[in-house]
């Protein structure tokens, strides 16, 4: 298995709002404390953030309101100019790109979905979805054709001529998603796309999102303040607090080994079985592997029903179906008892 | 916890407020001592020394003369510039005028022959009715049709069309100009910073003051009137644009950047369309202000309904004046309702899927049909072309009789009211203000500014007040202050109780609101007519007109303030067993105080702008000064007096705003996010 390729890397990103942020950062040696920042009258939104997002993964940034998630994701797309740091997209230094190059990159390589949809009120669904292409100067027939495809992808066929205000919140966000996909972006940002929706619709949209990603295989940076949502969707999670990333890792990692009390606070209510994967609980294959099998990527909650048929042990399979271990009933029960 | 902290800081501010009051009383005592006994010691403080007067008026006049005669920008002279502007405006104006009023003329001056008649009255009425139908449905169509029929029936058609022609030219120019300026200010911060104080000043300078330099630069005529209208109506559009663009959600802006919009695409494809709804509010304002100004600009040759009112005022022909005034009202209502309907129209409701030009534009086609059909028919049947004179109703004599009758029967009563108020209140107040030493007033104002906000405000207020004295206008300014003060007092005495009464009675408030909304759409000129009819010319008449014009904001803000009071506090008051009266005085009015103060502030602004117009009925204040400058085409004199009015407005505005902010802070109400 080749190591996953990093699509987007950022190193030591700082973003301080307020007058004289640059000079302040230099004066303090590029590493001021929170107190120093607030005595200076600045607002810190991102502090020394480093992360890398791999090709084809869903990277979730989770944090409470005001922790700096939106600012960070806007720094990554350079909608907000970071005070300091380095951003590499495909190895290209984004912060060195001029305006023209930046427009180029955003037009063809990036897409973004917004918390409050950001649909243009004076345009129909079709025109909204086609708008990014229109801005690029794509001719009408081509862009509308492409927009229709995207609209059907998100299941809104038949609503092309509606206006945004005639749609429900969930439908509006589907339009937002279709629009962001219209340019076939390589890197897909979603800033709390489902936060403004009520819980039932949110759940439905998450399922929809998982379905889409199984087809599209985009590289995704997904923002949320909802830990459950993060766990459901993420390949990897970064948890932010006061502009800092306090822990980054797979959902399993974070639930099993929370780095700080703050993180533990979130993980407490999460049922382990929904996060921990068979691969993490399995024991070494001792020769007589049973017939019933489960993928190493399946969660324990998904594997558990198989034990109901009376099996004591399950075979755990890797990517290509080879046996890599066994999952024992007792281990599973013990894990589930822990919560 | 939070409550404890709030009360503690509350009590701290209360003590400082007390200390402030004591200091203020001391200062007042010093002022009175100086006023009573200072005249001998420092006569210069009572009457500004003539030798020291800054001849600002002469400088400005010289400057304008220089502009006209010698100024050059290298390639072209200043006169070329004004000629160019005049030409740009003149052409569309001629077109609009030909279409609506004069018909297509050929040949010079009075020997011209009419090649084509103007659009017939039936067609114009049909067009606006169709517009009403399109934008707002049957009810609106009916209102608009009635308004235009009213104008035709009362024989005001041609004048009204002349006025409408000016508006048709001024509004698009004003909207586009204001929009572009607003966008530029939104994009470049330095421009915004340079523009804001100018916009502030433009809003406070009385309209007459613009007229003088424009008259000087563009000469007497419709073009000058349109220029004045543009200058008057553009600032609100600029302001609305800046505000509307800033209110576009930041996510939408991010979207624009994210999909790689260029700056131009960002402005025209994303920001402006998204802000469209707020921008339309600005368009409505431009229309209403243009109407107001076109009427006033009849003084520099706009013609039309404004001229009719003005001429009637000069002849004291109330009937004719009132008729023209009512026609203005009809026009104002029609234009206001139409533009509001267009602003609120739901873009989605009429996106018909029908193909074909005919099917997509039924209204346009119907309108064109009307124009052509009535145009052709009008060649044979004159009554279709122009509303037949035989069917016109002239109420002029009727109104004159009514006025006569009122004057015969109530002359003594009216006269008695007028004289009592004049002798008991107006004249003593005027004498009192005139006897005050200017230097003392400047010092007192500065002191108030210092107490309310700090040294910066003190300096601003003192400098402005001193400038009024230094340009030799103290006395006239005091007369302005006196008239304005009395009017504001009466407006407050009427408006605040009406506001209190209607704040809690929904039905009443609906009617009051309808009344003041309608009153506010009326051009300020219209207010003069009934006042003059009943009280003839003089300060008292001016006061009545000003009160009528300025009472609306006093009502509006009082209602707003009382309705904003946190209902939980009122409930708490009820739970404590307060009587209705206690609830009102102890809780509601107290908490609504900052809002009411802002209402008073607005009332002052309204009063000042109306006061200048009342120069027509013979006041002796700064407004008269501007008016005289206008008749003499003396730009310096007019501008200096106009600026003095603006200074009074700014002083009042800054002091009251500071006071309201303090009251808010003391009551623990957060400052409005502006
Ligand atoms: N333009 C700005 N100027 C000043 N401060 C800002 C600005 N934008 C954000 N901030 C501050 O930066 C901090 C982080 O804000 P940010 O919007 O990134 O948080 P968030 O995690 O996205 O919160 P939410 O979940 O509410 O969207 C906040 O304290 C916010 O007040
Ligand atoms: Mg956010």
mmCIF file of N, CA and C in Angstrom, chain B residues 217-290:
data_model
loop_
_atom_site.group_PDB
_atom_site.id
_atom_site.type_symbol
_atom_site.label_atom_id
_atom_site.label_comp_id
_atom_site.label_asym_id
_atom_site.label_seq_id
_atom_site.Cartn_x
_atom_site.Cartn_y
_atom_site.Cartn_z
ATOM 1 N N UNK B 217 -24.370 79.087 -12.147
ATOM 2 C CA UNK B 217 -23.559 78.336 -13.097
ATOM 3 C C UNK B 217 -24.344 77.918 -14.336
ATOM 4 N N UNK B 218 -25.621 77.602 -14.160
ATOM 5 C CA UNK B 218 -26.372 77.034 -15.282
ATOM 6 C C UNK B 218 -27.433 77.965 -15.834
ATOM 7 N N UNK B 219 -27.628 79.083 -15.166
ATOM 8 C CA UNK B 219 -28.637 79.999 -15.659
ATOM 9 C C UNK B 219 -30.033 79.544 -15.291
ATOM 10 N N UNK B 220 -30.998 80.411 -15.518
ATOM 11 C CA UNK B 220 -32.380 80.142 -15.161
ATOM 12 C C UNK B 220 -32.971 79.165 -16.170
ATOM 13 N N UNK B 221 -33.634 78.122 -15.710
ATOM 14 C CA UNK B 221 -34.264 77.213 -16.654
ATOM 15 C C UNK B 221 -34.365 75.798 -16.132
ATOM 16 N N UNK B 222 -34.985 74.966 -16.964
ATOM 17 C CA UNK B 222 -35.265 73.598 -16.546
ATOM 18 C C UNK B 222 -33.984 72.800 -16.297
ATOM 19 N N UNK B 223 -32.937 73.076 -17.082
ATOM 20 C CA UNK B 223 -31.702 72.330 -16.907
ATOM 21 C C UNK B 223 -31.138 72.544 -15.512
ATOM 22 N N UNK B 224 -31.074 73.793 -15.105
ATOM 23 C CA UNK B 224 -30.577 74.099 -13.768
ATOM 24 C C UNK B 224 -31.411 73.388 -12.722
ATOM 25 N N UNK B 225 -32.722 73.349 -12.960
ATOM 26 C CA UNK B 225 -33.603 72.698 -11.991
ATOM 27 C C UNK B 225 -33.285 71.215 -11.886
ATOM 28 N N UNK B 226 -33.029 70.598 -13.038
ATOM 29 C CA UNK B 226 -32.720 69.168 -13.001
ATOM 30 C C UNK B 226 -31.377 68.936 -12.296
ATOM 31 N N UNK B 227 -30.400 69.821 -12.555
ATOM 32 C CA UNK B 227 -29.114 69.690 -11.875
ATOM 33 C C UNK B 227 -29.321 69.774 -10.360
ATOM 34 N N UNK B 228 -30.090 70.754 -9.935
ATOM 35 C CA UNK B 228 -30.346 70.905 -8.497
ATOM 36 C C UNK B 228 -31.032 69.666 -7.940
ATOM 37 N N UNK B 229 -31.984 69.149 -8.702
ATOM 38 C CA UNK B 229 -32.705 67.953 -8.260
ATOM 39 C C UNK B 229 -31.752 66.772 -8.100
ATOM 40 N N UNK B 230 -30.841 66.639 -9.084
ATOM 41 C CA UNK B 230 -29.854 65.564 -9.035
ATOM 42 C C UNK B 230 -29.004 65.665 -7.776
ATOM 43 N N UNK B 231 -28.496 66.862 -7.533
ATOM 44 C CA UNK B 231 -27.617 67.042 -6.387
ATOM 45 C C UNK B 231 -28.355 66.732 -5.099
ATOM 46 N N UNK B 232 -29.633 67.060 -5.082
ATOM 47 C CA UNK B 232 -30.431 66.861 -3.876
ATOM 48 C C UNK B 232 -30.777 65.392 -3.670
ATOM 49 N N UNK B 233 -31.070 64.701 -4.785
ATOM 50 C CA UNK B 233 -31.603 63.346 -4.647
ATOM 51 C C UNK B 233 -30.530 62.272 -4.672
ATOM 52 N N UNK B 234 -29.310 62.624 -5.076
ATOM 53 C CA UNK B 234 -28.281 61.602 -5.208
ATOM 54 C C UNK B 234 -27.701 61.115 -3.873
ATOM 55 N N UNK B 235 -27.459 62.020 -2.910
ATOM 56 C CA UNK B 235 -26.823 61.538 -1.675
ATOM 57 C C UNK B 235 -27.545 60.363 -0.994
ATOM 58 N N UNK B 236 -28.880 60.398 -0.874
ATOM 59 C CA UNK B 236 -29.508 59.239 -0.225
ATOM 60 C C UNK B 236 -29.262 57.939 -0.988
ATOM 61 N N UNK B 237 -29.255 58.025 -2.306
ATOM 62 C CA UNK B 237 -28.994 56.812 -3.095
ATOM 63 C C UNK B 237 -27.577 56.310 -2.827
ATOM 64 N N UNK B 238 -26.632 57.243 -2.754
ATOM 65 C CA UNK B 238 -25.259 56.849 -2.455
ATOM 66 C C UNK B 238 -25.194 56.150 -1.103
ATOM 67 N N UNK B 239 -25.841 56.745 -0.139
ATOM 68 C CA UNK B 239 -25.845 56.186 1.205
ATOM 69 C C UNK B 239 -26.487 54.798 1.231
ATOM 70 N N UNK B 240 -27.658 54.711 0.612
ATOM 71 C CA UNK B 240 -28.362 53.427 0.590
ATOM 72 C C UNK B 240 -27.503 52.366 -0.092
ATOM 73 N N UNK B 241 -26.838 52.768 -1.183
ATOM 74 C CA UNK B 241 -25.993 51.801 -1.892
ATOM 75 C C UNK B 241 -24.875 51.293 -0.991
ATOM 76 N N UNK B 242 -24.195 52.220 -0.318
ATOM 77 C CA UNK B 242 -23.100 51.811 0.554
ATOM 78 C C UNK B 242 -23.600 50.844 1.622
ATOM 79 N N UNK B 243 -24.724 51.207 2.201
ATOM 80 C CA UNK B 243 -25.299 50.381 3.269
ATOM 81 C C UNK B 243 -25.728 49.016 2.716
ATOM 82 N N UNK B 244 -26.403 49.045 1.575
ATOM 83 C CA UNK B 244 -26.943 47.798 1.024
ATOM 84 C C UNK B 244 -25.811 46.846 0.655
ATOM 85 N N UNK B 245 -24.753 47.391 0.079
ATOM 86 C CA UNK B 245 -23.645 46.524 -0.314
ATOM 87 C C UNK B 245 -22.976 45.935 0.926
ATOM 88 N N UNK B 246 -22.875 46.766 1.960
ATOM 89 C CA UNK B 246 -22.224 46.263 3.159
ATOM 90 C C UNK B 246 -23.084 45.201 3.839
ATOM 91 N N UNK B 247 -24.392 45.285 3.623
ATOM 92 C CA UNK B 247 -25.268 44.306 4.271
ATOM 93 C C UNK B 247 -25.361 42.979 3.529
ATOM 94 N N UNK B 248 -24.731 42.893 2.368
ATOM 95 C CA UNK B 248 -24.731 41.607 1.672
ATOM 96 C C UNK B 248 -24.015 40.603 2.567
ATOM 97 N N UNK B 249 -24.637 39.436 2.824
ATOM 98 C CA UNK B 249 -24.016 38.489 3.754
ATOM 99 C C UNK B 249 -22.589 38.149 3.327
ATOM 100 N N UNK B 250 -21.708 38.016 4.310
ATOM 101 C CA UNK B 250 -20.298 37.788 3.958
ATOM 102 C C UNK B 250 -20.143 36.466 3.221
ATOM 103 N N UNK B 251 -21.048 35.528 3.481
ATOM 104 C CA UNK B 251 -20.956 34.248 2.767
ATOM 105 C C UNK B 251 -21.134 34.430 1.268
ATOM 106 N N UNK B 252 -22.031 35.356 0.900
ATOM 107 C CA UNK B 252 -22.267 35.569 -0.521
ATOM 108 C C UNK B 252 -21.016 36.161 -1.171
ATOM 109 N N UNK B 253 -20.373 37.049 -0.428
ATOM 110 C CA UNK B 253 -19.120 37.607 -0.943
ATOM 111 C C UNK B 253 -18.064 36.500 -1.078
ATOM 112 N N UNK B 254 -18.004 35.653 -0.052
ATOM 113 C CA UNK B 254 -17.063 34.527 -0.112
ATOM 114 C C UNK B 254 -17.358 33.648 -1.315
ATOM 115 N N UNK B 255 -18.650 33.445 -1.565
ATOM 116 C CA UNK B 255 -19.022 32.635 -2.709
ATOM 117 C C UNK B 255 -18.448 33.241 -3.982
ATOM 118 N N UNK B 256 -18.638 34.546 -4.138
ATOM 119 C CA UNK B 256 -18.125 35.217 -5.322
ATOM 120 C C UNK B 256 -16.637 34.990 -5.498
ATOM 121 N N UNK B 257 -15.896 35.146 -4.403
ATOM 122 C CA UNK B 257 -14.460 34.924 -4.491
ATOM 123 C C UNK B 257 -14.134 33.469 -4.781
ATOM 124 N N UNK B 258 -14.901 32.608 -4.164
ATOM 125 C CA UNK B 258 -14.598 31.184 -4.251
ATOM 126 C C UNK B 258 -14.770 30.672 -5.667
ATOM 127 N N UNK B 259 -15.763 31.199 -6.381
ATOM 128 C CA UNK B 259 -15.926 30.711 -7.749
ATOM 129 C C UNK B 259 -15.084 31.535 -8.717
ATOM 130 N N UNK B 260 -14.234 32.394 -8.157
ATOM 131 C CA UNK B 260 -13.291 33.095 -9.008
ATOM 132 C C UNK B 260 -13.863 34.254 -9.780
ATOM 133 N N UNK B 261 -14.733 35.023 -9.173
ATOM 134 C CA UNK B 261 -15.227 36.222 -9.837
ATOM 135 C C UNK B 261 -14.121 37.258 -9.959
ATOM 136 N N UNK B 262 -14.112 37.960 -11.078
ATOM 137 C CA UNK B 262 -13.260 39.137 -11.150
ATOM 138 C C UNK B 262 -13.963 40.234 -10.366
ATOM 139 N N UNK B 263 -13.275 41.346 -10.177
ATOM 140 C CA UNK B 263 -13.899 42.420 -9.395
ATOM 141 C C UNK B 263 -15.187 42.894 -10.025
ATOM 142 N N UNK B 264 -15.148 43.008 -11.331
ATOM 143 C CA UNK B 264 -16.341 43.508 -12.001
ATOM 144 C C UNK B 264 -17.493 42.522 -11.841
ATOM 145 N N UNK B 265 -17.197 41.240 -12.035
ATOM 146 C CA UNK B 265 -18.249 40.234 -11.863
ATOM 147 C C UNK B 265 -18.779 40.263 -10.437
ATOM 148 N N UNK B 266 -17.868 40.427 -9.500
ATOM 149 C CA UNK B 266 -18.257 40.461 -8.097
ATOM 150 C C UNK B 266 -19.264 41.591 -7.860
ATOM 151 N N UNK B 267 -18.959 42.769 -8.408
ATOM 152 C CA UNK B 267 -19.848 43.912 -8.181
ATOM 153 C C UNK B 267 -21.188 43.727 -8.877
ATOM 154 N N UNK B 268 -21.120 43.434 -10.179
ATOM 155 C CA UNK B 268 -22.352 43.520 -10.968
ATOM 156 C C UNK B 268 -23.131 42.221 -11.021
ATOM 157 N N UNK B 269 -22.446 41.097 -10.823
ATOM 158 C CA UNK B 269 -23.169 39.841 -10.908
ATOM 159 C C UNK B 269 -23.562 39.316 -9.527
ATOM 160 N N UNK B 270 -22.785 39.699 -8.499
ATOM 161 C CA UNK B 270 -23.059 39.130 -7.169
ATOM 162 C C UNK B 270 -23.623 40.179 -6.211
ATOM 163 N N UNK B 271 -22.862 41.242 -5.966
ATOM 164 C CA UNK B 271 -23.255 42.163 -4.897
ATOM 165 C C UNK B 271 -24.512 42.957 -5.230
ATOM 166 N N UNK B 272 -24.499 43.611 -6.385
ATOM 167 C CA UNK B 272 -25.639 44.489 -6.702
ATOM 168 C C UNK B 272 -26.959 43.711 -6.811
ATOM 169 N N UNK B 273 -26.977 42.584 -7.540
ATOM 170 C CA UNK B 273 -28.256 41.851 -7.576
ATOM 171 C C UNK B 273 -28.697 41.357 -6.201
ATOM 172 N N UNK B 274 -27.755 40.916 -5.390
ATOM 173 C CA UNK B 274 -28.141 40.428 -4.071
ATOM 174 C C UNK B 274 -28.712 41.550 -3.216
ATOM 175 N N UNK B 275 -28.182 42.765 -3.415
ATOM 176 C CA UNK B 275 -28.625 43.901 -2.604
ATOM 177 C C UNK B 275 -29.844 44.591 -3.210
ATOM 178 N N UNK B 276 -30.403 44.001 -4.258
ATOM 179 C CA UNK B 276 -31.407 44.716 -5.046
ATOM 180 C C UNK B 276 -32.557 45.252 -4.195
ATOM 181 N N UNK B 277 -33.022 44.433 -3.266
ATOM 182 C CA UNK B 277 -34.187 44.840 -2.494
ATOM 183 C C UNK B 277 -33.924 46.145 -1.732
ATOM 184 N N UNK B 278 -32.788 46.222 -1.062
ATOM 185 C CA UNK B 278 -32.481 47.455 -0.329
ATOM 186 C C UNK B 278 -32.246 48.603 -1.297
ATOM 187 N N UNK B 279 -31.639 48.298 -2.430
ATOM 188 C CA UNK B 279 -31.378 49.362 -3.395
ATOM 189 C C UNK B 279 -32.677 49.985 -3.887
ATOM 190 N N UNK B 280 -33.702 49.163 -4.014
ATOM 191 C CA UNK B 280 -34.977 49.701 -4.491
ATOM 192 C C UNK B 280 -35.568 50.711 -3.495
ATOM 193 N N UNK B 281 -35.293 50.503 -2.229
ATOM 194 C CA UNK B 281 -35.724 51.496 -1.241
ATOM 195 C C UNK B 281 -35.094 52.842 -1.589
ATOM 196 N N UNK B 282 -33.831 52.803 -1.977
ATOM 197 C CA UNK B 282 -33.137 54.021 -2.383
ATOM 198 C C UNK B 282 -33.785 54.646 -3.602
ATOM 199 N N UNK B 283 -34.206 53.826 -4.546
ATOM 200 C CA UNK B 283 -34.831 54.352 -5.751
ATOM 201 C C UNK B 283 -36.117 55.096 -5.381
ATOM 202 N N UNK B 284 -36.891 54.485 -4.502
ATOM 203 C CA UNK B 284 -38.119 55.151 -4.043
ATOM 204 C C UNK B 284 -37.786 56.508 -3.426
ATOM 205 N N UNK B 285 -36.729 56.533 -2.628
ATOM 206 C CA UNK B 285 -36.333 57.808 -2.012
ATOM 207 C C UNK B 285 -35.933 58.835 -3.055
ATOM 208 N N UNK B 286 -35.180 58.384 -4.040
ATOM 209 C CA UNK B 286 -34.756 59.315 -5.090
ATOM 210 C C UNK B 286 -35.984 59.908 -5.775
ATOM 211 N N UNK B 287 -36.968 59.071 -6.052
ATOM 212 C CA UNK B 287 -38.171 59.566 -6.725
ATOM 213 C C UNK B 287 -38.873 60.628 -5.864
ATOM 214 N N UNK B 288 -39.061 60.297 -4.583
ATOM 215 C CA UNK B 288 -39.808 61.235 -3.751
ATOM 216 C C UNK B 288 -39.029 62.536 -3.539
ATOM 217 N N UNK B 289 -37.716 62.414 -3.326
ATOM 218 C CA UNK B 289 -36.924 63.628 -3.148
ATOM 219 C C UNK B 289 -36.888 64.453 -4.423
ATOM 220 N N UNK B 290 -36.826 63.756 -5.564
ATOM 221 C CA UNK B 290 -36.808 64.481 -6.827
ATOM 222 C C UNK B 290 -38.087 65.285 -6.973
#
